[in-house]
Amino acid sequence: MDDNKNNKPGDDNSGGGMNKRAGIITIIATVVIFLVFMYGMNLLKQGVNREISYNEFIKMIDEGKIESVLLKQGKIEITPKSSANDIYTPTYYTGYIGDNDLADRLLKANIEVRSPSPDATQGILEFFAIYILPLLGIWVVMYLIYRSFSKSAGGMMGVGKSNAKVYVEKHTGITFADVAGEDEAKDSLREMVDFLHNPKKYAEIGAKLPKGALLVGPPGTGKTLLAKAVAGEAKVPFFSLSGSDFVEMFVGVGASRVRDLFKQAHSMAPCIIFIDEIDAIGKSRDSKYGGGNDEREQTLNQLLAEMDGFDSKSKGVVILAATNRPDVLDKALLRPGRFDRRVIVDRPDLKGRIAILKVHSKDVLMDDTVDIDAIAMATAGAVGSDLANMINEAAIMAVKAGRKTVSQADLFEAVEVVIAGKEKKDRILGKEEKRIVAFHEVGHALITASMKNADPVQKITIVPRTMGSLGYTMQLPKEEKFLQSKEELETDIVTFLGGRAAEDVVFNSITTGASNDIERATAILRSMITQYGMSDKFGMVGLESVENRYLDGRAVLNCADDTAAKIDEEVARRMKEFYERAVNIIKENREVLDKIAEYLIEKETITGKEFIKMYREIKEIPDPDEEKKEETSESEITENKDTVVERIVTVEEKKDETVLEVKE
């Protein structure tokens, strides 16, 4: 049989059986509430309309306590006279015993006597008002409550109904053309889409449709965007929901929603199911990762069964899932047959960043100064969302400045805003603090100019930023790098320590301004020792491992406590050595430091070109570009009818006044 016992037709939360059951329960609840209502009304009636004896009635007539009486068949209703002190006036009734003198007694006592005229409809109207109207009112209220629960939780008794959004025929408005920088990921997903469109050409060779693909990568790299592009390209039903949509406070609701989701998907196959942030329900059942949650485990077990269980019917249903925590997912979820492919959506390289910037800037007006390649080079490590934000920030800056187009300066300023925050114009540094910050930042730049493997300086500023920095030195890499040598890492450490070294040398004092520099330098040095095998003392031993690589990248020690103590000692020793190197470089270039720092105090911001020009002028180092121009101008070409004589006159030859003459 196709259906198992746990998923029979009409036994799910979305079927007619559940709707009938909910209707019956609603009717029963209405009747119960009505009976309780009538019982309460009866108690209230007894409190304000009390029965008395006929003797008490005659006594009240004689004492003049009665205002009026209503004579009914077999019953007398009595309305007593009210007093100003009474909160409410109760009424009384007694039986009519056929007293012939009663009428005369009432008239003598000047009591109003009334008797209802016989009306056939009177009793019907009273019955309708007393019984039918309250019953209908209670039913309407219960129906409205039922409707409100249905909208918020899939039905008052059907909280297990799936609330996945369904997209059909390019409903998202996004295609693969809108996704840049992730060509490999697009190719993998494009194959799956083609499989859904043309299953025969794959079946002819014996290939089977992949069950699912897991999109893995850091936040902001475009995992959800890729899923939207798949929805736009697939032209098949596309179910989209988040992992948290399965989880409720009631145990079993998540599993019920999984069953309902896959039932809908099977009825509309071929189709695609996309589960964003699948780690919300797919965490390992191991207690290490927070196992023991009955609701989440039941949901995960149901998902495993639906994807590739004994009674699986997932033919034509492809599952896409996204997460940035693949390390916490259950191993049973990751095996082939459930998620056949793991698509890595990593941080884009230089080529990818250029493509992403072009996609996000295609609708933005830009002037001729814009160089996308330079912006891409300056944003190493940025993800797609960062780059999109930079383009948008640049456009906003252009509008604020009253310009119609975005310039290169706007883009670089946007890069700085994303990295360091906006300028804090209301924070004014004191004269002494300004000098300290200036020497600190120039100290960083001076190290980069003095060391071989350092990236060139792009900008130096002492303008405070909203993210806490009082100034910063921006470096621009010469080229995209995927590996770093030991020498390059050591250069980075010395560069980070250059600011503190400049403070120490110039002012014979240190400040708190180097806290972030020390933190980053220590992190690099510690990774060199524990992860990269760049320590003579420990050698090539992996002493740390990285957890949550796509999130915080926190390193966890895999060694004994005494080894950890030795690591700390080694870090402290090496850090002291690097700091001494930084101090020596600062002392050797003290003149350069003083002049450039004073210039920075005056200008507050200088470019990398200004800095390197001043550095070479003070150090009397010739400009390589000028040397190249000079060499080009000293190159001469000799040509005659038979031969071509070419000779390049170098700088050294010019000292000897070498002259090349051309003879015909």
XYZ file of C-alpha atoms in Angstrom:
664
model
C 0.000 0.000 0.000
C 1.099 3.515 -0.699
C -0.071 5.029 2.558
C 1.201 4.005 5.973
C -0.856 3.984 9.164
C 0.437 7.320 10.284
C -0.605 9.140 7.125
C -4.010 7.820 6.026
C -6.222 9.813 3.690
C -8.557 12.002 5.649
C -6.554 11.590 8.871
C -4.261 14.559 8.403
C -4.776 18.051 9.644
C -5.697 19.484 6.289
C -8.312 16.857 5.296
C -12.092 16.868 5.499
C -12.109 14.505 8.495
C -10.377 17.033 10.701
C -12.721 19.793 9.526
C -15.779 17.666 10.396
C -14.338 16.840 13.771
C -13.635 20.505 14.471
C -17.231 21.385 13.461
C -18.701 18.794 15.835
C -16.523 20.011 18.679
C -17.611 23.593 17.957
C -21.330 22.609 18.151
C -20.830 20.694 21.401
C -18.966 23.645 22.915
C -21.809 25.970 21.838
C -24.478 23.789 23.500
C -22.498 23.462 26.714
C -21.945 27.215 26.912
C -25.672 27.805 26.232
C -26.744 25.471 29.033
C -24.354 27.171 31.422
C -25.754 30.520 30.276
C -29.367 29.450 30.884
C -28.478 28.051 34.299
C -26.888 31.360 35.225
C -29.899 33.282 33.964
C -32.186 31.064 36.057
C -30.140 31.715 39.175
C -30.257 35.425 38.455
C -34.007 35.277 37.910
C -34.485 33.504 41.199
C -32.564 36.245 42.939
C -34.802 39.089 41.650
C -38.173 37.286 41.242
C -39.053 35.360 44.418
C -42.151 33.214 45.119
C -44.275 34.078 48.187
C -47.384 32.520 49.742
C -50.884 33.823 49.140
C -51.168 34.884 52.799
C -48.011 37.029 52.402
C -49.581 38.529 49.288
C -52.788 39.513 51.187
C -50.684 40.941 54.021
C -48.684 43.109 51.541
C -52.038 44.429 50.145
C -53.244 45.383 53.587
C -49.979 47.084 54.501
C -49.961 49.067 51.209
C -46.616 47.683 49.962
C -47.755 46.752 46.435
C -47.398 49.048 43.415
C -49.096 46.876 40.792
C -50.062 43.292 40.013
C -50.220 41.326 36.761
C -52.921 38.692 36.675
C -52.002 35.696 34.534
C -53.629 32.310 34.171
C -52.904 30.579 37.503
C -50.233 33.130 38.508
C -50.063 36.592 40.021
C -46.914 38.700 39.452
C -46.387 41.355 42.146
C -44.412 44.591 41.821
C -43.796 46.140 45.257
C -43.389 49.826 45.934
C -39.732 50.918 45.664
C -37.874 53.113 48.151
C -35.051 55.551 47.486
C -32.607 53.427 49.508
C -33.095 50.238 47.486
C -30.337 49.345 44.984
C -32.852 47.294 42.995
C -36.544 46.406 43.491
C -37.256 42.645 43.610
C -40.486 41.233 42.233
C -42.684 38.471 43.644
C -45.169 35.981 42.363
C -47.758 33.677 43.872
C -50.399 31.226 42.677
C -53.964 32.308 41.896
C -56.443 30.317 44.039
C -59.765 31.718 42.753
C -60.390 34.354 45.429
C -63.626 36.208 44.467
C -62.880 39.121 46.821
C -59.429 39.734 45.421
C -60.516 42.278 42.802
C -62.398 44.419 45.312
C -59.497 44.232 47.789
C -57.035 45.448 45.102
C -59.267 48.298 43.981
C -59.834 49.464 47.525
C -56.092 49.499 48.130
C -55.644 51.631 44.941
C -53.345 49.032 43.347
C -52.888 48.978 39.578
C -54.280 45.774 38.156
C -53.212 44.516 34.728
C -54.101 41.442 32.749
C -52.439 40.484 29.392
C -54.654 40.138 26.365
C -54.525 36.706 24.726
C -51.970 36.716 21.807
C -50.816 33.526 20.040
C -47.562 35.046 18.873
C -46.579 36.317 22.306
C -45.391 32.953 23.513
C -43.439 32.288 20.311
C -41.667 35.618 20.521
C -40.792 35.077 24.168
C -39.411 31.599 23.402
C -37.361 32.974 20.520
C -35.987 35.838 22.621
C -35.219 33.712 25.650
C -33.819 30.589 24.027
C -33.094 30.878 20.306
C -31.356 34.272 20.201
C -28.818 33.464 22.972
C -28.069 30.112 21.319
C -27.406 31.775 17.945
C -25.267 34.473 19.565
C -23.091 31.922 21.327
C -22.672 29.925 18.094
C -21.586 33.046 16.166
C -18.988 33.872 18.820
C -17.602 30.321 18.735
C -17.449 30.430 14.932
C -15.461 33.689 14.971
C -13.051 32.211 17.518
C -12.661 29.164 15.286
C -11.890 31.366 12.273
C -9.257 33.369 14.178
C -7.493 30.205 15.280
C -7.655 28.844 11.765
C -5.809 31.853 10.352
C -3.100 31.943 13.003
C -2.437 28.278 13.618
C -3.802 26.282 10.716
C -7.223 25.722 12.332
C -8.416 25.588 15.915
C -7.803 21.883 16.022
C -5.486 21.818 13.015
C -2.294 23.526 14.191
C -0.315 20.948 12.249
C -1.196 22.333 8.855
C 1.830 23.454 6.831
C 2.109 27.183 6.184
C 4.602 27.013 3.337
C 4.450 29.705 0.673
C 4.015 28.346 -2.842
C 5.608 30.077 -5.820
C 4.785 29.043 -9.358
C 5.994 30.319 -12.730
C 8.661 32.870 -11.853
C 6.632 34.378 -9.037
C 9.788 35.529 -7.233
C 10.939 37.707 -10.142
C 14.556 36.524 -9.638
C 16.549 34.330 -12.015
C 20.131 33.069 -12.198
C 21.015 36.244 -14.114
C 20.409 38.200 -10.888
C 22.920 36.069 -8.970
C 26.621 36.832 -9.467
C 29.861 35.623 -7.958
C 28.691 32.052 -7.272
C 29.107 30.351 -10.630
C 29.832 26.878 -9.217
C 26.764 26.960 -6.987
C 24.597 28.130 -9.893
C 25.881 25.295 -12.090
C 24.954 22.671 -9.470
C 21.467 24.076 -9.012
C 20.983 24.619 -12.739
C 21.543 20.896 -13.280
C 18.814 20.060 -10.762
C 16.383 22.450 -12.445
C 17.183 20.925 -15.831
C 16.579 17.474 -14.343
C 13.056 18.532 -13.393
C 12.396 19.984 -16.850
C 13.914 17.159 -18.896
C 13.887 13.967 -16.828
C 13.906 11.662 -19.884
C 17.397 12.551 -21.116
C 18.809 11.688 -17.689
C 16.690 8.558 -17.301
C 17.896 7.215 -20.660
C 21.452 6.961 -19.348
C 20.343 5.671 -15.967
C 20.826 8.817 -13.888
C 18.497 9.386 -10.928
C 17.079 12.685 -9.774
C 19.046 14.056 -6.800
C 16.917 14.096 -3.655
C 18.237 17.377 -2.340
C 20.991 19.951 -2.104
C 22.297 21.667 1.018
C 23.408 25.287 0.567
C 26.191 26.031 3.035
C 28.037 29.279 3.592
C 28.498 32.387 5.757
C 25.605 34.812 6.294
C 25.030 37.218 3.423
C 26.639 35.148 0.665
C 23.366 34.635 -1.220
C 21.981 31.233 -0.171
C 18.377 32.415 0.014
C 18.863 34.469 -3.150
C 19.999 31.325 -4.979
C 16.874 29.524 -3.798
C 14.717 32.385 -5.106
C 16.558 32.166 -8.425
C 15.823 28.433 -8.562
C 12.150 29.248 -7.991
C 12.280 31.732 -10.836
C 14.009 29.299 -13.200
C 12.265 26.065 -12.295
C 8.744 26.817 -13.618
C 7.502 24.149 -11.205
C 5.763 24.588 -7.846
C 8.213 25.930 -5.283
C 7.453 25.555 -1.560
C 9.371 28.014 0.632
C 9.458 28.072 4.436
C 11.852 28.461 7.367
C 12.978 25.760 9.758
C 11.384 27.631 12.644
C 7.952 27.332 10.947
C 7.827 23.665 11.954
C 8.426 24.218 15.643
C 5.591 24.948 18.077
C 5.035 24.580 21.796
C 2.898 21.467 21.249
C 4.749 18.178 20.824
C 3.941 16.554 17.494
C 2.926 19.710 15.643
C 6.229 19.919 13.748
C 5.995 16.310 12.566
C 2.407 16.898 11.485
C 3.439 19.954 9.475
C 6.206 17.959 7.774
C 3.663 15.286 6.752
C 1.277 17.914 5.460
C 4.045 19.694 3.527
C 5.194 16.555 1.752
C 1.617 15.496 1.027
C 1.050 18.800 -0.765
C 4.380 18.442 -2.565
C 3.597 14.895 -3.756
C 0.260 16.045 -5.124
C 2.013 18.793 -7.155
C 5.155 16.867 -8.201
C 7.518 17.617 -9.849
C 8.255 20.440 -7.433
C 10.918 21.942 -5.156
C 10.827 22.381 -1.379
C 13.124 25.016 0.132
C 13.765 25.010 3.892
C 15.722 28.047 5.063
C 17.763 27.811 8.285
C 17.287 24.057 8.475
C 19.474 23.891 11.590
C 16.377 24.986 13.571
C 14.973 21.445 13.189
C 17.973 19.500 11.862
C 20.306 19.721 14.869
C 22.096 16.554 15.843
C 20.226 14.352 18.307
C 23.455 14.098 20.247
C 23.276 15.811 23.645
C 26.426 17.769 22.736
C 24.377 19.967 20.399
C 21.356 20.336 22.628
C 19.631 17.016 21.976
C 16.737 15.812 24.093
C 14.059 18.147 22.725
C 11.119 15.836 21.983
C 9.360 18.222 19.622
C 12.454 18.950 17.512
C 13.504 15.292 17.421
C 10.047 14.155 16.306
C 10.096 16.793 13.576
C 13.560 15.698 12.428
C 12.594 12.005 12.453
C 9.536 12.746 10.329
C 11.649 14.780 7.902
C 14.155 11.919 7.599
C 11.348 9.450 6.930
C 9.731 11.674 4.313
C 13.031 12.317 2.501
C 14.231 8.736 2.301
C 12.243 6.490 4.590
C 10.911 2.958 4.108
C 7.699 4.338 2.663
C 9.224 7.312 0.869
C 7.303 8.735 -2.092
C 9.610 11.644 -2.916
C 9.751 10.892 -6.637
C 9.844 14.226 -8.409
C 10.287 16.224 -5.174
C 13.626 18.024 -4.812
C 14.560 19.497 -1.440
C 16.801 22.537 -1.052
C 17.985 23.641 2.373
C 20.207 26.472 3.570
C 22.297 26.773 6.701
C 25.422 28.451 8.008
C 25.877 25.823 10.731
C 26.511 22.513 8.915
C 28.605 21.239 11.830
C 25.535 20.918 14.102
C 23.306 19.081 11.611
C 22.410 15.449 12.226
C 24.579 12.965 10.327
C 21.521 11.047 9.140
C 20.297 14.216 7.442
C 23.546 14.800 5.558
C 24.025 11.389 4.000
C 23.557 10.814 0.235
C 19.984 9.868 -0.536
C 18.705 12.782 1.486
C 21.031 15.608 0.623
C 23.033 14.299 -2.317
C 24.905 17.544 -2.842
C 26.512 20.052 -0.561
C 26.723 23.348 -2.434
C 29.273 25.704 -0.885
C 28.249 29.340 -1.187
C 31.444 30.960 0.073
C 32.754 34.510 0.162
C 33.328 35.717 -3.402
C 36.809 36.207 -4.839
C 37.929 39.279 -6.771
C 36.200 38.171 -9.970
C 33.026 37.377 -8.025
C 33.030 40.735 -6.225
C 33.365 42.557 -9.537
C 30.396 40.634 -10.928
C 28.315 41.281 -7.783
C 29.087 44.999 -7.837
C 28.064 45.181 -11.495
C 24.753 43.439 -10.766
C 23.871 45.750 -7.883
C 25.031 48.887 -9.706
C 23.228 48.273 -13.002
C 20.271 50.412 -11.907
C 22.431 53.098 -10.232
C 23.596 56.168 -12.195
C 27.396 56.431 -12.041
C 29.836 58.916 -13.514
C 33.017 58.251 -15.497
C 35.279 58.233 -12.421
C 33.845 54.967 -11.102
C 36.256 52.027 -11.181
C 34.447 48.844 -10.098
C 37.688 46.844 -10.140
C 39.299 49.163 -7.576
C 36.273 48.905 -5.269
C 36.333 45.120 -5.575
C 40.039 45.063 -4.729
C 39.420 47.203 -1.647
C 36.646 44.961 -0.310
C 38.447 41.644 0.145
C 36.413 39.330 2.392
C 33.113 41.146 1.792
C 30.007 39.072 1.016
C 27.238 39.884 -1.426
C 25.040 41.655 1.125
C 27.974 43.879 2.147
C 28.623 44.883 -1.450
C 24.940 45.603 -2.079
C 24.878 47.761 1.044
C 27.986 49.662 -0.130
C 26.385 50.495 -3.480
C 23.230 51.685 -1.748
C 25.172 53.788 0.775
C 27.112 55.429 -2.060
C 23.863 56.307 -3.855
C 22.449 57.834 -0.657
C 25.607 59.909 -0.192
C 25.341 61.229 -3.742
C 21.735 62.280 -3.159
C 22.654 64.011 0.116
C 25.412 65.895 -1.704
C 22.909 67.083 -4.337
C 24.445 65.153 -7.231
C 22.677 63.112 -9.897
C 25.351 60.412 -10.212
C 27.557 58.319 -7.946
C 31.301 58.979 -8.031
C 34.321 56.873 -7.079
C 34.751 58.985 -3.944
C 31.188 58.063 -2.886
C 31.946 54.386 -3.308
C 35.157 54.515 -1.267
C 33.382 56.508 1.422
C 30.652 53.851 1.447
C 33.308 51.164 1.909
C 34.614 53.061 4.917
C 31.097 53.511 6.311
C 30.444 49.767 6.160
C 33.854 48.924 7.650
C 34.346 51.655 10.262
C 31.019 53.500 10.440
C 30.105 57.106 9.718
C 32.196 60.091 10.723
C 31.386 61.411 14.203
C 31.360 65.132 13.557
C 30.230 65.917 17.088
C 33.262 64.242 18.688
C 36.120 66.724 18.928
C 39.448 65.361 20.103
C 41.666 67.398 22.385
C 44.996 68.688 21.106
C 47.035 66.049 22.937
C 44.689 63.166 22.027
C 44.757 64.249 18.400
C 48.592 64.111 18.431
C 48.560 60.638 19.992
C 46.065 59.300 17.434
C 48.019 60.865 14.556
C 51.339 59.330 15.631
C 49.574 56.023 16.284
C 48.118 55.800 12.768
C 51.277 56.997 11.047
C 53.132 54.328 13.046
C 51.013 51.668 11.328
C 51.627 53.205 7.904
C 55.361 53.577 8.526
C 55.683 49.840 9.234
C 53.918 48.990 5.966
C 56.284 51.261 4.002
C 59.343 49.772 5.683
C 58.543 46.069 5.334
C 58.681 44.050 2.156
C 55.499 41.930 2.365
C 53.087 44.618 3.560
C 50.081 45.791 1.567
C 50.304 49.448 0.487
C 48.422 52.141 2.389
C 45.215 53.450 0.827
C 44.224 56.098 3.387
C 45.175 57.470 6.808
C 42.662 59.425 8.881
C 42.241 60.678 12.436
C 38.539 61.473 12.059
C 36.540 59.503 14.679
C 34.029 56.943 13.417
C 30.758 55.642 14.868
C 32.098 52.129 15.415
C 34.460 53.339 18.111
C 37.648 54.061 16.172
C 39.358 57.423 16.707
C 41.259 56.926 13.459
C 42.402 54.170 11.151
C 44.858 53.213 8.435
C 43.355 51.491 5.386
C 45.496 49.124 3.335
C 44.742 48.037 -0.205
C 46.113 44.643 -1.307
C 48.044 44.515 -4.555
C 46.328 41.326 -5.664
C 43.818 38.747 -4.513
C 45.430 36.142 -2.250
C 44.138 32.811 -1.025
C 47.256 31.825 0.892
C 49.474 33.751 3.269
C 53.099 32.954 3.912
C 54.715 32.965 7.314
C 56.570 36.156 6.429
C 53.347 37.907 5.429
C 51.632 36.948 8.681
C 54.612 38.206 10.688
C 54.490 41.470 8.746
C 50.801 41.842 9.634
C 51.589 41.325 13.319
C 54.380 43.935 13.298
C 52.082 46.339 11.425
C 49.367 45.956 14.077
C 51.922 46.702 16.788
C 53.311 49.751 14.956
C 50.734 52.103 16.478
C 51.569 51.154 20.060
C 55.305 51.312 19.271
C 54.930 54.871 17.913
C 53.117 55.961 21.092
C 55.822 54.395 23.246
C 58.739 55.960 21.325
C 57.297 59.462 20.903
C 55.422 60.021 24.161
C 57.183 57.526 26.481
C 53.671 56.422 27.406
C 51.016 54.077 26.113
C 47.220 54.381 25.822
C 44.170 52.171 25.387
C 44.016 52.935 21.668
C 45.904 49.768 20.707
C 43.442 47.302 22.265
C 41.976 46.168 18.953
C 45.432 46.007 17.354
C 46.713 43.775 20.159
C 43.659 41.532 19.928
C 44.052 40.988 16.179
C 47.818 40.518 16.382
C 47.407 37.953 19.171
C 44.774 36.063 17.161
C 47.100 35.819 14.138
C 50.074 34.719 16.244
C 48.015 32.159 18.141
C 46.692 30.681 14.878
C 50.259 30.469 13.552
C 51.261 28.416 16.597
C 48.197 26.212 17.102
C 46.741 25.763 13.605
C 49.286 26.589 10.894
C 52.294 24.713 12.303
C 54.491 27.851 12.105
C 56.157 27.456 15.503
C 59.593 25.944 16.074
C 58.601 24.905 19.599
C 55.455 22.909 18.768
C 56.032 22.086 15.124
C 53.271 20.736 12.903
C 50.759 19.786 15.561
C 47.125 20.807 15.386
C 46.465 22.211 18.838
C 43.221 24.041 17.959
C 40.199 23.339 15.785
C 37.687 25.817 14.426
C 33.989 25.484 15.294
C 31.163 27.325 13.526
C 33.483 28.135 10.637
C 30.820 30.098 8.801
C 29.794 32.140 11.843
C 32.160 33.248 14.596
C 35.006 30.868 13.646
C 35.782 30.293 17.307
C 38.856 28.144 17.930
C 38.716 25.345 20.521
C 41.853 23.909 22.107
C 42.551 20.197 21.583
C 45.382 19.782 24.073
C 46.162 19.280 27.743
C 46.148 22.136 30.259
C 49.925 22.170 30.600
C 50.260 22.429 26.797
C 47.797 25.316 26.797
C 49.932 27.098 29.383
C 53.018 26.581 27.206
C 51.110 27.996 24.217
C 50.363 31.142 26.215
C 54.034 31.451 27.112
C 55.074 31.034 23.483
C 52.543 33.650 22.335
C 53.817 36.132 24.932
C 57.461 35.498 23.984
C 56.893 35.870 20.246
C 54.692 38.931 20.718
C 57.493 40.630 22.654
C 59.893 39.915 19.773
C 57.531 41.379 17.184
C 56.963 44.467 19.337
C 60.709 45.056 19.594
C 60.922 44.861 15.791
C 58.188 47.456 15.496
C 59.932 49.765 18.012
C 63.240 49.489 16.132
C 61.564 50.400 12.812
C 59.908 53.426 14.422
C 63.186 54.603 15.949
C 65.014 54.235 12.640
C 62.365 56.339 10.896
C 61.693 58.885 13.639
C 62.187 61.879 11.320
C 59.666 60.513 8.817
C 57.233 59.768 11.619
C 57.355 63.298 13.034
C 56.927 65.105 9.704
C 54.095 62.948 8.362
C 52.289 62.959 11.716
C 52.399 66.772 11.894
C 51.055 66.938 8.360
C 48.257 64.488 9.284
C 47.325 66.590 12.336
C 46.883 69.563 10.023
C 44.987 67.765 7.229
C 43.244 65.081 9.372
C 43.075 62.770 6.327
C 45.761 61.894 3.768
C 45.739 59.428 0.901
C 48.126 56.554 0.408
C 49.752 58.361 -2.530
C 50.418 61.446 -0.405
C 51.918 59.312 2.342
C 54.275 57.315 0.130
C 55.350 60.475 -1.714
C 56.281 62.207 1.552
C 58.006 59.052 2.783
C 60.221 58.845 -0.325
C 61.008 62.549 -0.276
C 62.104 62.489 3.337
C 64.056 59.238 2.903
C 65.413 60.482 -0.477
C 64.227 57.354 -2.232
C 63.640 57.774 -5.975
C 60.168 57.146 -7.298
C 60.072 53.869 -9.313
C 57.601 55.410 -11.753
C 59.972 58.311 -12.444
C 62.837 55.862 -13.007
C 60.744 53.968 -15.536
C 59.916 57.191 -17.379
C 63.589 58.134 -17.403
C 64.597 54.740 -18.733
C 61.975 54.984 -21.457
C 63.181 58.440 -22.518
C 66.798 57.200 -22.655
C 65.867 54.301 -24.919
C 66.661 54.899 -28.538
C 66.047 52.888 -31.644
C 68.462 52.777 -34.551
C 67.223 51.525 -37.864
C 68.826 51.387 -41.333
C 67.961 49.747 -44.596
C 69.627 46.389 -43.839
C 69.503 46.029 -40.071
C 67.724 47.371 -37.047
C 69.905 48.321 -34.139
C 68.138 48.696 -30.812
C 69.889 49.789 -27.653
C 68.483 50.788 -24.251
C 70.584 53.320 -22.442
C 70.375 52.691 -18.694
C 70.813 55.199 -15.891
C 74.381 53.996 -15.341
C 75.270 54.600 -19.025
C 73.939 58.139 -18.826
C 76.590 58.970 -16.253
C 79.268 58.265 -18.872
C 77.488 60.571 -21.346
C 77.012 57.751 -23.831
C 75.625 59.074 -27.099
C 73.989 56.925 -29.759
C 74.225 58.275 -33.287
C 72.282 56.918 -36.236
C 74.099 56.780 -39.504
C 72.326 56.221 -42.777
